[in-house]
Coordinates of N, CA, C and O in Angstrom, one line a residue:
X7 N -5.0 -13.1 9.2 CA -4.6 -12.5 10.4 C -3.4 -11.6 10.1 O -2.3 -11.8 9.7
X8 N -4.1 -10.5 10.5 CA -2.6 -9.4 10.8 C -1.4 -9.1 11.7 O -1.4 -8.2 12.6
X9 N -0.3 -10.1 11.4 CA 1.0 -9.6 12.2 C 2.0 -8.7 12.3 O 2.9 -8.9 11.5
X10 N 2.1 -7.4 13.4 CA 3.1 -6.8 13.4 C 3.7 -6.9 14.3 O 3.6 -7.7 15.2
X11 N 4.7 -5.9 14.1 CA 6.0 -6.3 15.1 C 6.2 -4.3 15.6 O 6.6 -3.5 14.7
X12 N 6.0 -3.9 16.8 CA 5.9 -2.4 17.1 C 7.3 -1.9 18.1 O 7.9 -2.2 19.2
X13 N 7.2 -1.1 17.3 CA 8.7 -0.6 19.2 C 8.3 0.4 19.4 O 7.9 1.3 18.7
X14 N 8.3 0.4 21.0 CA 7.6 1.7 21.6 C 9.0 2.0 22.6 O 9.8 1.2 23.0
X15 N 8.9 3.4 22.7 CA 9.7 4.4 23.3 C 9.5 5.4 24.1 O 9.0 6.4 23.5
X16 N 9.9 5.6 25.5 CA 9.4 7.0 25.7 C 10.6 7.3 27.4 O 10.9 6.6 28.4
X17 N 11.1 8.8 26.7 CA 12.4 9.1 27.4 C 11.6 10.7 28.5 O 12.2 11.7 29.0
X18 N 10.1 10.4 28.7 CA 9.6 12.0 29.4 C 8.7 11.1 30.3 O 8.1 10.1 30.1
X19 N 9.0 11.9 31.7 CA 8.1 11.6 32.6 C 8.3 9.7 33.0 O 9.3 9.1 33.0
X20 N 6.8 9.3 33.3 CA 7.1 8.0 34.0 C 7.0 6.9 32.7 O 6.0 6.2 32.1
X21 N 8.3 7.0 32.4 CA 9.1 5.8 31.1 C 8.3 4.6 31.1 O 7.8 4.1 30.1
X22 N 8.3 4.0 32.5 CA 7.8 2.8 32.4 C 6.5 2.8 32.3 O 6.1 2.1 31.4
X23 N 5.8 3.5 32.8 CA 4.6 3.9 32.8 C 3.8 4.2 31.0 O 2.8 3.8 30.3
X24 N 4.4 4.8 30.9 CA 3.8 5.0 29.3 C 3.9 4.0 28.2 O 3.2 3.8 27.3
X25 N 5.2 3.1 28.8 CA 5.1 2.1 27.6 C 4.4 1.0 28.1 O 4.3 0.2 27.2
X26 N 3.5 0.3 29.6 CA 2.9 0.0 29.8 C 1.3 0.9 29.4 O 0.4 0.2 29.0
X27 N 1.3 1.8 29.5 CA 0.1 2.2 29.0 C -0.1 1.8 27.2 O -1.2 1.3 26.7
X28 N 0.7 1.9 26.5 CA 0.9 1.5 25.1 C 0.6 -0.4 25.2 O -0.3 -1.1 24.5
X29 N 1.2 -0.7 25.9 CA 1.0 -2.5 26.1 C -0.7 -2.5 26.4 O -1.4 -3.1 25.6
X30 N -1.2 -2.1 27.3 CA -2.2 -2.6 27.8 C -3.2 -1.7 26.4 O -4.3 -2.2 26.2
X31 N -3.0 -0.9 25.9 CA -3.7 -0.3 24.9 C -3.9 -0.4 23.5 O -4.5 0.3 22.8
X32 N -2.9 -2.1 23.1 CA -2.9 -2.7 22.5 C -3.9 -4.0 22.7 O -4.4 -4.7 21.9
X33 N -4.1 -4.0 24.3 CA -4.9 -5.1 25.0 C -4.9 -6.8 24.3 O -3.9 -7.5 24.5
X34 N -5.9 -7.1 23.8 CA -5.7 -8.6 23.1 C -4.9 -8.9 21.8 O -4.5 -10.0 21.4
X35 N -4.8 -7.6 21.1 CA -4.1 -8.3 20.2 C -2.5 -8.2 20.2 O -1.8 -8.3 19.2
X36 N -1.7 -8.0 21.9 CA -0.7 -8.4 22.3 C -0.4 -9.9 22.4 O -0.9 -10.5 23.3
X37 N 0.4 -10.5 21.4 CA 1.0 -12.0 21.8 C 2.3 -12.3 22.6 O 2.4 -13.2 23.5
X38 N 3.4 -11.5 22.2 CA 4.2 -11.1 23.4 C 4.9 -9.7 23.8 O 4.9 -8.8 23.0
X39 N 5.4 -9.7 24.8 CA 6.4 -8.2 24.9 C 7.9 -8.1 25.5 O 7.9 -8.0 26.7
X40 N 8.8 -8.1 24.8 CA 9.8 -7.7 25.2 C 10.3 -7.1 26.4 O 9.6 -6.3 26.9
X41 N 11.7 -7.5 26.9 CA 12.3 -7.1 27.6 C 12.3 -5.7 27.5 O 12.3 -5.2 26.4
X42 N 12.5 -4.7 28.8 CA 12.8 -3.6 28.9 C 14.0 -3.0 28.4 O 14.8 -3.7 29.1
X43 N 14.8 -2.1 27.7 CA 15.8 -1.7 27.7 C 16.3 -0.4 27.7 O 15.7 0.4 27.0
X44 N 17.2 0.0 28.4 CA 17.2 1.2 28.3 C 18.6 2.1 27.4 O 19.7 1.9 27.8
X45 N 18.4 2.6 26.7 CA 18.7 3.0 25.5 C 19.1 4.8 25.5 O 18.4 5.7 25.5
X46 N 20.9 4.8 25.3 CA 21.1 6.1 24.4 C 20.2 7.0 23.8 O 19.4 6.5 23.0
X47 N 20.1 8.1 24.0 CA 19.3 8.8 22.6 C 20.1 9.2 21.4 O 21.1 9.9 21.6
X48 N 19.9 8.9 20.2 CA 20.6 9.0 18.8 C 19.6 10.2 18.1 O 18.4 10.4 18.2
X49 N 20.8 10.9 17.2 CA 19.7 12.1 16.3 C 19.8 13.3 17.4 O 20.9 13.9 17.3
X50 N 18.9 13.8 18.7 CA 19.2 14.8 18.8 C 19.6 13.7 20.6 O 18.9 12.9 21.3
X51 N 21.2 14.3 20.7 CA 21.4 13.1 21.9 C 21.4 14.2 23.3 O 21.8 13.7 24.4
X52 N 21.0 15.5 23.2 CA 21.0 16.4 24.6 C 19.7 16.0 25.0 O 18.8 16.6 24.4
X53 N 19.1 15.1 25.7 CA 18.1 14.3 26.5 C 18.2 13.2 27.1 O 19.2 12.5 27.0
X54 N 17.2 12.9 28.0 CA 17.2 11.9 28.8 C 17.3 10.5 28.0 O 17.0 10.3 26.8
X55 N 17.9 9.5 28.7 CA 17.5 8.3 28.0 C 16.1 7.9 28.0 O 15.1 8.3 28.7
X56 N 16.2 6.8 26.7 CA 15.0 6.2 26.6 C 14.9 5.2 27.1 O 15.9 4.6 27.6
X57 N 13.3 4.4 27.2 CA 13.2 3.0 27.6 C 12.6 2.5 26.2 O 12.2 3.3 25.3
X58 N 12.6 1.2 26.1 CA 12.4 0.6 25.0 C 12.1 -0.5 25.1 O 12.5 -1.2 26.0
X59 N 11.1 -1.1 23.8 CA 10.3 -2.3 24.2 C 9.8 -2.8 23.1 O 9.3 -1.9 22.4
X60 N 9.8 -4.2 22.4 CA 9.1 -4.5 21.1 C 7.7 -5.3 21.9 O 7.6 -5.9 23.0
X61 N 6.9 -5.0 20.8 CA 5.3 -5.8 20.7 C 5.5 -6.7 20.1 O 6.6 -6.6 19.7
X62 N 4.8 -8.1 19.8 CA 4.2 -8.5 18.5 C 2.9 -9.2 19.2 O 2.7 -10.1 20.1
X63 N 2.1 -8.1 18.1 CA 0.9 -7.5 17.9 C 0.4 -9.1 16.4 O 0.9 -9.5 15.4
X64 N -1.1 -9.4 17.5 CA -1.9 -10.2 16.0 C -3.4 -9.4 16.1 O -3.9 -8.9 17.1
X65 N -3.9 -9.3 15.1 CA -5.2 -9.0 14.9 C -5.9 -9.2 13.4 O -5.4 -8.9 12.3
X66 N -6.6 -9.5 13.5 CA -7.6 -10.0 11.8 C -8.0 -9.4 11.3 O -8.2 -9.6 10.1
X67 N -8.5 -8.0 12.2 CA -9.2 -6.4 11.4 C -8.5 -5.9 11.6 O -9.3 -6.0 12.5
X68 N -7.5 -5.3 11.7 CA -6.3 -4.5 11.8 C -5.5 -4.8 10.2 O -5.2 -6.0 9.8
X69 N -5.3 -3.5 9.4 CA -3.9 -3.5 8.5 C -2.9 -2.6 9.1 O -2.8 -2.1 10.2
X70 N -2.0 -2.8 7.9 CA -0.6 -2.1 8.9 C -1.3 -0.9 9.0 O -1.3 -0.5 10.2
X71 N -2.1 0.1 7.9 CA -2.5 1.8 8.8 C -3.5 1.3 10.0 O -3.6 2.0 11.0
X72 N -4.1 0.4 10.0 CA -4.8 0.5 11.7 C -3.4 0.0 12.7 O -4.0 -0.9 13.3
X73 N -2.9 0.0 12.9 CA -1.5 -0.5 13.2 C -1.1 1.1 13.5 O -1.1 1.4 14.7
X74 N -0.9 1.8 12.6 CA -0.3 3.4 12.5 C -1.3 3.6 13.5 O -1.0 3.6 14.7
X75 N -2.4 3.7 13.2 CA -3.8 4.8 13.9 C -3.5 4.4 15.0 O -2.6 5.1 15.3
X76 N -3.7 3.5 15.9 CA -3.7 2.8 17.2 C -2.5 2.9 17.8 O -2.6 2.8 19.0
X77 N -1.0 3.3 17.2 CA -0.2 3.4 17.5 C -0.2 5.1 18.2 O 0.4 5.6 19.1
X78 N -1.1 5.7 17.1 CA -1.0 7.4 17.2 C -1.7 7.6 18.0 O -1.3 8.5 18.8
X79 N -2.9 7.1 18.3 CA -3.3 7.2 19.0 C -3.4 7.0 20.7 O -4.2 7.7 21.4
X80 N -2.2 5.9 21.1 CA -2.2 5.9 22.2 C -0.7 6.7 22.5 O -0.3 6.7 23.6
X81 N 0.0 7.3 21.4 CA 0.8 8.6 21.8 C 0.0 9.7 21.9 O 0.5 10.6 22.5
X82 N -1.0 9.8 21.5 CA -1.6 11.5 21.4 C -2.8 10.8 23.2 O -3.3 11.5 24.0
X83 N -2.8 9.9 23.2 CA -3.2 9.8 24.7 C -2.4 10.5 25.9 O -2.7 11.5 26.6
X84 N -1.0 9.4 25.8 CA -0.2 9.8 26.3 C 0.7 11.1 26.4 O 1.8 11.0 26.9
X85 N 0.1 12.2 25.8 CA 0.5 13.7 26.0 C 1.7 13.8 24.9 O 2.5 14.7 25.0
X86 N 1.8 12.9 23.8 CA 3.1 12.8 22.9 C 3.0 14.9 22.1 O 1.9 15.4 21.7
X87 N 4.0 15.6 22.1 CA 4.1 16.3 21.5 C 5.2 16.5 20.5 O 6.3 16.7 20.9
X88 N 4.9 16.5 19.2 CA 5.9 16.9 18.0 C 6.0 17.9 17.9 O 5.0 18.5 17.5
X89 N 6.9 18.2 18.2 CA 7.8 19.8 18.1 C 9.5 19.5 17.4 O 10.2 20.4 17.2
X90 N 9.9 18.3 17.2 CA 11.4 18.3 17.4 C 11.7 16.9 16.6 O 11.3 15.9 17.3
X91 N 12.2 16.7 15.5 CA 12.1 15.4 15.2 C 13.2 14.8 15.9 O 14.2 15.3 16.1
X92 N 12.9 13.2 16.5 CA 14.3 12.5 17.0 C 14.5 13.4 18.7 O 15.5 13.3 19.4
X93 N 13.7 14.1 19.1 CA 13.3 14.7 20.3 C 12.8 14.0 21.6 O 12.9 12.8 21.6
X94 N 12.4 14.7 22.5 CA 12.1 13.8 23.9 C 10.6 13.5 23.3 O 10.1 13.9 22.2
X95 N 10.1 12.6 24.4 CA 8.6 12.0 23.8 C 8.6 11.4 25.1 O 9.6 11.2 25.9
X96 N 6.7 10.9 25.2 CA 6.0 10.5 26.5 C 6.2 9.1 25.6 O 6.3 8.0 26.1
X97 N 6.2 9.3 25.0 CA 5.5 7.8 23.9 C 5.3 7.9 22.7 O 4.7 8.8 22.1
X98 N 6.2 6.6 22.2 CA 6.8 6.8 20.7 C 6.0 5.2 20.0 O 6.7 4.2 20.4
X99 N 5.3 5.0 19.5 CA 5.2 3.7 19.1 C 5.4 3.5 17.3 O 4.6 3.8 16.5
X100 N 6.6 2.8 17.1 CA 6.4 2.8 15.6 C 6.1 1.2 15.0 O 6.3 0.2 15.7
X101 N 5.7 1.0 14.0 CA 5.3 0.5 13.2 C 6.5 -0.4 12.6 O 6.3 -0.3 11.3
X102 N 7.4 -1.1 12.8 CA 8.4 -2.0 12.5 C 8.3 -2.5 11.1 O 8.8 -2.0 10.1
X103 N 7.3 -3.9 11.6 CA 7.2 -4.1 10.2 C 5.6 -4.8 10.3 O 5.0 -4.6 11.3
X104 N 5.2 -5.3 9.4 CA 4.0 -6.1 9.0 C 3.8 -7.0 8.0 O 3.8 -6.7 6.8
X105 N 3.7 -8.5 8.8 CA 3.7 -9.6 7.8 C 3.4 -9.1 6.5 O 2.6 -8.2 6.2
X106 N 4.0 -9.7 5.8 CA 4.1 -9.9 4.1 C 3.6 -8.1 3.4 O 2.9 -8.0 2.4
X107 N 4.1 -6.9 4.1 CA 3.4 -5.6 3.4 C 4.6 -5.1 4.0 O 5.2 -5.1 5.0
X108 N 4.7 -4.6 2.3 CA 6.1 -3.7 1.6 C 5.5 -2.2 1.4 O 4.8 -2.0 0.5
X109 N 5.9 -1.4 2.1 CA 5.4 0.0 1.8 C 6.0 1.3 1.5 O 6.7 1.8 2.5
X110 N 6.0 1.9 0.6 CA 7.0 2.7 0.4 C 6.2 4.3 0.6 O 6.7 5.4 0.4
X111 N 5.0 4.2 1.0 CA 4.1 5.8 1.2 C 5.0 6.5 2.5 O 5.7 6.0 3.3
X112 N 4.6 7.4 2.1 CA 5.5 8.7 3.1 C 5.1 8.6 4.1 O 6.0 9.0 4.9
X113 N 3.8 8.2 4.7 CA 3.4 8.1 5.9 C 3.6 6.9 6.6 O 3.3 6.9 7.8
X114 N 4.0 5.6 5.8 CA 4.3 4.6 6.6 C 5.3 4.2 5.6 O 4.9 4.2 4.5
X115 N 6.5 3.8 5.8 CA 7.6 3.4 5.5 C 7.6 1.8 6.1 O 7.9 1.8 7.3
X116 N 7.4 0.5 5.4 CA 7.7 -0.4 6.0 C 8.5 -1.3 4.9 O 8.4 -1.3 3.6
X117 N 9.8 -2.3 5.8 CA 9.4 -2.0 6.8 C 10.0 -0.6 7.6 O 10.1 0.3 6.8
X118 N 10.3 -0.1 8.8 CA 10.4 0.9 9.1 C 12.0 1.1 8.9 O 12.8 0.2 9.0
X119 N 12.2 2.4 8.4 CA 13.3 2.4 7.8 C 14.0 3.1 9.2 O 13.5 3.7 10.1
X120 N 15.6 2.7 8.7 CA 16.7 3.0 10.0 C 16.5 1.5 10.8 O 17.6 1.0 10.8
X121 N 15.7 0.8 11.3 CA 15.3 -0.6 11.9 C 16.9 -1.3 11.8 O 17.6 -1.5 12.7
X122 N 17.3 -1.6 10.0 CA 18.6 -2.1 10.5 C 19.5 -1.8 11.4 O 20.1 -2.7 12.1
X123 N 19.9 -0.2 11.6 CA 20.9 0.3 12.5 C 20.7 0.7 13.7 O 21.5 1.5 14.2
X124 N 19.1 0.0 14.5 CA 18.7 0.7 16.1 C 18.9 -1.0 16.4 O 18.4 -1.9 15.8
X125 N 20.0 -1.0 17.6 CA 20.0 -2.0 18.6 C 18.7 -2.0 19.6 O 18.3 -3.0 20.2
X126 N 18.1 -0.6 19.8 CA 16.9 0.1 20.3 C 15.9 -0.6 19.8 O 14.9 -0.6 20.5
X127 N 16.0 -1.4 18.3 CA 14.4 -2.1 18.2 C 15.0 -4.0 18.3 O 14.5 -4.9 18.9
X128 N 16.0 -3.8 17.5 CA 16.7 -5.5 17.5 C 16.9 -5.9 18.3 O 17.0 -7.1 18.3
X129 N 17.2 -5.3 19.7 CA 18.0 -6.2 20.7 C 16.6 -6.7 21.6 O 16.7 -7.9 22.0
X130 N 15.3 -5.9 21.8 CA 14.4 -6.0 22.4 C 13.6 -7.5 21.4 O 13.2 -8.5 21.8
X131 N 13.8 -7.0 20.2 CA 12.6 -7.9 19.4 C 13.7 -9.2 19.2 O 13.1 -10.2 19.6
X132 N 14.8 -9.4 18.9 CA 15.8 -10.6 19.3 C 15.4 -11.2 20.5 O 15.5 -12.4 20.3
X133 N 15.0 -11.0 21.5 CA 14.4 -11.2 23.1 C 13.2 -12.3 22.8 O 13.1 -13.5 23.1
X134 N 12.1 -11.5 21.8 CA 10.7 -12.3 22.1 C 10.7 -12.8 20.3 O 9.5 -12.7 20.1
X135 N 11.0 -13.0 19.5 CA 11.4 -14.0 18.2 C 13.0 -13.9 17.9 O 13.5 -13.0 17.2
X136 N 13.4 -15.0 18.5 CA 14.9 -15.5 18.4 C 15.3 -15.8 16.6 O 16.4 -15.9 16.1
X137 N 14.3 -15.9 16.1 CA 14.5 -16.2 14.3 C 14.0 -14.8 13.3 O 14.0 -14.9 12.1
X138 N 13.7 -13.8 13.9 CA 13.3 -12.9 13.7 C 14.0 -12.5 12.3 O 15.2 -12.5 12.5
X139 N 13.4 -12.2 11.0 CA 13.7 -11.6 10.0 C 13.1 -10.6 9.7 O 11.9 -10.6 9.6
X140 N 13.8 -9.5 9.5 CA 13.6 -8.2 8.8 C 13.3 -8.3 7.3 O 14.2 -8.6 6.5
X141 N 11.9 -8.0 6.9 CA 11.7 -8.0 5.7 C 13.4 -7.3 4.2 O 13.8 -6.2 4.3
X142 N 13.7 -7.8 3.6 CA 14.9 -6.9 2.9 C 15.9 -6.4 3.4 O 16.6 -5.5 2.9
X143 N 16.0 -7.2 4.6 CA 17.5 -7.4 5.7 C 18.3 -8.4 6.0 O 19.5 -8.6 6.2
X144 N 17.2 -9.1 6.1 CA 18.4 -10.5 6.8 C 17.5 -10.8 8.5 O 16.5 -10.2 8.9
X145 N 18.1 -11.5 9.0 CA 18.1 -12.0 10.5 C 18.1 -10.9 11.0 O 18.3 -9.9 10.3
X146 N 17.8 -10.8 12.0 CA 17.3 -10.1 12.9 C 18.9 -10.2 13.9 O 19.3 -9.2 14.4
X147 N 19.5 -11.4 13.9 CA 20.5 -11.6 15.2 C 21.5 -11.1 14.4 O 22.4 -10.4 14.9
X148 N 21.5 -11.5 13.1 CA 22.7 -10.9 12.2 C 23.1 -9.7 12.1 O 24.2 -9.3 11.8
X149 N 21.9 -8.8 12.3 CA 21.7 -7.3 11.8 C 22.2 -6.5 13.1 O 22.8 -5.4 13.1
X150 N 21.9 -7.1 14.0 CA 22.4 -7.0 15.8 C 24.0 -7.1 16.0 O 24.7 -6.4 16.6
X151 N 24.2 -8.2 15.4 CA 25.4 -9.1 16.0 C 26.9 -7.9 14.9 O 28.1 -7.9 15.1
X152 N 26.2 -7.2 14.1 CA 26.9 -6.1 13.6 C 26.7 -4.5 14.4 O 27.0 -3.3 13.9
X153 N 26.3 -4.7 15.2 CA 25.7 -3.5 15.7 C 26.8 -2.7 16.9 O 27.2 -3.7 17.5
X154 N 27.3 -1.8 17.4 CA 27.4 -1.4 19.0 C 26.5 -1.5 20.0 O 25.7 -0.6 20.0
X155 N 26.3 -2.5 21.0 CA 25.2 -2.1 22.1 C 25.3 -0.9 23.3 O 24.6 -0.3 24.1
X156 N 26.9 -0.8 22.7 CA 27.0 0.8 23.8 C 25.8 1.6 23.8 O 25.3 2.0 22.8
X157 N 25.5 1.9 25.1 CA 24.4 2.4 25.2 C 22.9 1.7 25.2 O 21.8 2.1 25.5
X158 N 23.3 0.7 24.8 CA 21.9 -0.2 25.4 C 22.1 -1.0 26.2 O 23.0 -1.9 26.0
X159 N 21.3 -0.9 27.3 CA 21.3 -1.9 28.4 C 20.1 -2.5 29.3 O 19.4 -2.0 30.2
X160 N 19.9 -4.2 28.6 CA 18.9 -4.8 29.8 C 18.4 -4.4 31.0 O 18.9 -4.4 32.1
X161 N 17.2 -4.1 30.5 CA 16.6 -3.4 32.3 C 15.1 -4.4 32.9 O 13.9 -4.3 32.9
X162 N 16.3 -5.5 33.4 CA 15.2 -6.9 34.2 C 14.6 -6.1 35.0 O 13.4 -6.3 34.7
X163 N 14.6 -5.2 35.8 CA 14.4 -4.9 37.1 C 13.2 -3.8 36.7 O 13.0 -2.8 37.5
X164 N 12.5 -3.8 35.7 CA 11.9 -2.6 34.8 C 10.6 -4.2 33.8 O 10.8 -4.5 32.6
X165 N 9.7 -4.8 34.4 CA 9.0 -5.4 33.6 C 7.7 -4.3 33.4 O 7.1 -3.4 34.0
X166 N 7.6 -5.3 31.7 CA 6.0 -4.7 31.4 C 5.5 -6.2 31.3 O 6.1 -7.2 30.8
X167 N 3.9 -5.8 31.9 CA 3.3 -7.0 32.0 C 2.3 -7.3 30.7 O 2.0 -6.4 30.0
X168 N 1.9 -8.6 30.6 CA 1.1 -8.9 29.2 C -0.5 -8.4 29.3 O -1.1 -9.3 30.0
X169 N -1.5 -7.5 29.0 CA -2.4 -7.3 29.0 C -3.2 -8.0 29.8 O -3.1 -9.2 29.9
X170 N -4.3 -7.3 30.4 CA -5.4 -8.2 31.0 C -6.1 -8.5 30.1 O -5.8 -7.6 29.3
X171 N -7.0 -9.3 29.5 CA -8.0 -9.4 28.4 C -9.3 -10.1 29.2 O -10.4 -10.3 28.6

């Protein structure tokens, strides 16, 4: 069985909306989903905020690149346009990490690099695995508990629900 762990993002149009379209387009091989949060933008910061959300994603035919494809794919659903790196987006889904795969190719970096320094993926994925370790990091709460949350903030009032299957 294939375990990842995905953070999706999207700071254009209906926020909630897109990262529910990402949840439900993961469909069964959703096991849980994170709290909503809503999140600073870092890199290019003249934009709207983001919303933000961790997966963890199981599947048996899935590797981490079907993980990528499925991820790309339900951004290029959702109207995602690259023009701007670290820019606004309908929907951002990245690729975190994936049980026991170390990857150093250009196209997938796992696990996903920068991950130690975004409270934007830790604070959500801290939510739904409280023991959570980052592959060649450490804890998950440790890597947090060094972090600033300025700029991130719990958004109860903002649920995504767990797939229909």
């Amino acid at each position: 069985m294939t375990a990842a762990v995905l953070s999706l993002g999207s700071n254009l149009g209906d926020r909630l909306g897109h990262l529910q379209f990402a949840v439900d387009g993961f469909g069964a091989a959703v096991r849980a989903v994170s709290p909503v949060y809503e999140t600073a933008p870092w890199g290019v910061t003249d934009q709207d905020d983001f919303l933000n959300a961790v997966l963890l994603v199981e599947d048996p035919d899935t590797d981490e690149w079907g993980w990528l494809r499925r991820g790309q794919e339900l951004e290029n659903a959702a109207g995602r346009v690259r023009t701007l790196r670290w820019g606004p987006r309908t929907l951002d889904v990245d690729v975190v990490t994936v049980h026991g795969v170390r990857s150093e190719h250009p196209d997938l970096l796992l696990p996903h690099p920068g991950t130690p320094e975004r409270a934007t993926v830790l604070a959500p994925w801290l939510d739904v695995e409280p023991a959570a370790v980052l592959p060649g990091h450490g804890p998950v709460a440790a890597l947090l508990a060094a972090l600033s949350l300025d700029g991130v903030r719990r958004r109860d009032d903002l649920p995504l629900t767990l797939p229909r299957v």
